[in-house]
Short mmCIF file of C-alpha atoms in Angstrom, two decimals:
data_model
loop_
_atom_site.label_atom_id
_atom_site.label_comp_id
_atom_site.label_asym_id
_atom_site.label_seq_id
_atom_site.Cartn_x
_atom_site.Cartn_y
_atom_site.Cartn_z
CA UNK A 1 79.10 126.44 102.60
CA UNK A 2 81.67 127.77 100.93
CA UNK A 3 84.09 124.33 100.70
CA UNK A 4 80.48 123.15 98.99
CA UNK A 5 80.53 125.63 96.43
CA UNK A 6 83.81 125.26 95.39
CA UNK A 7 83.30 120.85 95.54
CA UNK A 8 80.22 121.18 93.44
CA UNK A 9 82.41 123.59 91.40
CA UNK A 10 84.91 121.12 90.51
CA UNK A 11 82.66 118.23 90.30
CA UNK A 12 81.16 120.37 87.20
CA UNK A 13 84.32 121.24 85.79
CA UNK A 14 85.27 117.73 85.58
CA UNK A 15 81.81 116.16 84.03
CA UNK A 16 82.21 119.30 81.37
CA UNK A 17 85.51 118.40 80.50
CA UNK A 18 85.07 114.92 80.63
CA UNK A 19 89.11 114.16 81.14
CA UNK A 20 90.36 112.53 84.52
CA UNK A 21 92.16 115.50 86.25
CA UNK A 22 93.04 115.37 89.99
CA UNK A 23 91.44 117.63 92.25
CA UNK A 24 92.87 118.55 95.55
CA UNK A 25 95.30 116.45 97.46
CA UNK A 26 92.33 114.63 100.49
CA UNK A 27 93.61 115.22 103.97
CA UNK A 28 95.60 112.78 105.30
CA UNK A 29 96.04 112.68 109.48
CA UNK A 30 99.12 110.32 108.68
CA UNK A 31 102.35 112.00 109.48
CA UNK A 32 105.17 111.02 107.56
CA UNK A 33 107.47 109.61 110.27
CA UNK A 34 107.16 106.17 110.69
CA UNK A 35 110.74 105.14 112.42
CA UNK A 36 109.82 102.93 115.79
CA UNK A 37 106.68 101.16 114.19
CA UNK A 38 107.83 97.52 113.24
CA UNK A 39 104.00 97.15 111.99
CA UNK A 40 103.05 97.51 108.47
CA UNK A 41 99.88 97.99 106.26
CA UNK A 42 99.27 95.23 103.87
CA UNK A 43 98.13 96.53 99.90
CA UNK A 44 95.16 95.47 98.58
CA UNK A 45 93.89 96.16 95.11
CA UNK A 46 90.34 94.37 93.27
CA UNK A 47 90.16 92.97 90.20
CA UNK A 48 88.62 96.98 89.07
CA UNK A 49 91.04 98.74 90.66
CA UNK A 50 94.76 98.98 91.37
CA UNK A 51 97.62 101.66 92.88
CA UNK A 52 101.25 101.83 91.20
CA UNK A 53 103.33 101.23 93.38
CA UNK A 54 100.98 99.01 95.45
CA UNK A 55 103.68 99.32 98.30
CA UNK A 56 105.98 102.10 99.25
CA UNK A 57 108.71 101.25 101.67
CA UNK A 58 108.80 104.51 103.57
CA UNK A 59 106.06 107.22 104.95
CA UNK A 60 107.39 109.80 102.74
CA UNK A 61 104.37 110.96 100.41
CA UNK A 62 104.77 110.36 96.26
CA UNK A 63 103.10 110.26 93.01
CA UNK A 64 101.26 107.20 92.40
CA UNK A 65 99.15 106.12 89.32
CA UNK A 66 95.66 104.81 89.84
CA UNK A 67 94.54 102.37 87.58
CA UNK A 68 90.71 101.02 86.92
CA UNK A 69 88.42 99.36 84.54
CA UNK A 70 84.90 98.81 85.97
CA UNK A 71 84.21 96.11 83.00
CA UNK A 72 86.20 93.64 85.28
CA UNK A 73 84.06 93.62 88.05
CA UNK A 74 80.60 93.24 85.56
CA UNK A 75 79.91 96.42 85.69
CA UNK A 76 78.11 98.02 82.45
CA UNK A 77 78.97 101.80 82.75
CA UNK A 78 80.56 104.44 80.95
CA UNK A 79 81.22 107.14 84.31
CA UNK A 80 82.78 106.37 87.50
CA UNK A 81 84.56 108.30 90.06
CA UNK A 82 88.10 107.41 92.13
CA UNK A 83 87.48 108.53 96.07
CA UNK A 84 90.61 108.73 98.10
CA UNK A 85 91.61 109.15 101.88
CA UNK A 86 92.86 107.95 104.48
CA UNK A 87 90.20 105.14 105.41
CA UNK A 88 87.51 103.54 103.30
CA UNK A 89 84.88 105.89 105.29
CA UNK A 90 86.71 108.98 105.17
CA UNK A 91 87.07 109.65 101.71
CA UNK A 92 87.13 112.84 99.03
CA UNK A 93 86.66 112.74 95.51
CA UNK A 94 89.56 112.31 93.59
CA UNK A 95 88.76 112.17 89.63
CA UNK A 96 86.02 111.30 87.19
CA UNK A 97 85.90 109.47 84.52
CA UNK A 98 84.59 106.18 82.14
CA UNK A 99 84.74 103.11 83.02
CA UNK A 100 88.82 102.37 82.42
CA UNK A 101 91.54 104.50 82.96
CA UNK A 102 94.13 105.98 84.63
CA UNK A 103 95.36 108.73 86.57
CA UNK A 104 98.73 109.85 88.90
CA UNK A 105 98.21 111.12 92.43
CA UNK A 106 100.57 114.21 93.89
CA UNK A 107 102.86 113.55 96.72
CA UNK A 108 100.45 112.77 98.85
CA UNK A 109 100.27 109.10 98.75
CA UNK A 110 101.22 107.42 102.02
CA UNK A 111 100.86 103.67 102.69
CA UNK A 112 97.61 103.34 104.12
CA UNK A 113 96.02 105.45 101.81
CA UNK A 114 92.16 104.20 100.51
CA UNK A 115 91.00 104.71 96.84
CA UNK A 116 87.18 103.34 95.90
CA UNK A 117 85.66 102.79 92.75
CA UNK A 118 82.17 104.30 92.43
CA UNK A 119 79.72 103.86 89.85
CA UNK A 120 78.59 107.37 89.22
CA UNK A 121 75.41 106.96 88.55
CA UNK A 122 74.04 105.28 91.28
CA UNK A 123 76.90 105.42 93.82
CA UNK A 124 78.11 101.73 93.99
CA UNK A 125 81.81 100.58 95.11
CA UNK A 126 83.17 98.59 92.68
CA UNK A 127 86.26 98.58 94.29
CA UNK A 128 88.95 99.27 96.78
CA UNK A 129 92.55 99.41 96.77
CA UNK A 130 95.10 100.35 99.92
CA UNK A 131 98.56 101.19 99.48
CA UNK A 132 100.39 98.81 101.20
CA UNK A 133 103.61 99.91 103.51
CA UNK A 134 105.28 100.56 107.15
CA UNK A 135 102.25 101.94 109.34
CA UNK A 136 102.70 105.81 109.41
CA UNK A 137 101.39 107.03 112.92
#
């Protein structure tokens, strides 16, 4: 109850303030060793959304900069949210905002890591970008 309180907390801080500020890192179950693993995760961005750098070439976490703009998938709205984790199901809200933008991520960006593009107002993925890299088991 309590991680609810302080969600819905933030969540009204941000719609208040109506800026793009990054709430807490999401938990990642990556580690950040990924010597031995010859596989790697391929990037993917949408036409709506994008991650700078799209690839890393290590498992150590940085800063990365989200970039969206909902107009280019058709999309008529003026609020939409960025939802990060670690898969496309297992994701935490990230930042709020209109319908372009863009934002930086804290160290926490592995390759592998899942941000959507949600309407706000009724939920919608607009779309999805991975951050491409060696696979970090």
């Amino acid at each position: 109850m309590h991680l609810n309180r302080i969600a819905f907390l933030a969540l009204a801080m941000l719609t208040l303030a109506a800026c793009q500020q990054e709430s807490a890192p999401p938990v990642s179950a990556q580690s950040k060793n990924g010597a031995g693993s010859n596989q790697t995760i391929a990037a993917k961005s949408s036409p709506a959304i994008s991650i700078d750098p799209a690839t890393m070439k290590s498992c150590d976490g940085i800063a990365a900069t989200v970039h969206w703009d909902a107009s280019k998938v058709g999309t008529n709205t003026d609020s939409t949210e960025i939802w990060v984790g670690p898969s496309d199901s297992d994701t935490k809200l990230f930042s709020a905002g209109g319908a372009t933008g863009d934002t930086q991520t804290g160290p926490w960006t592995h390759p592998g890591t899942h941000f959507l593009l949600k309407n706000k107002q009724d939920g919608k993925v607009l779309g999805e970008a991975i951050v491409g890299g060696p696979a970090c088991s």
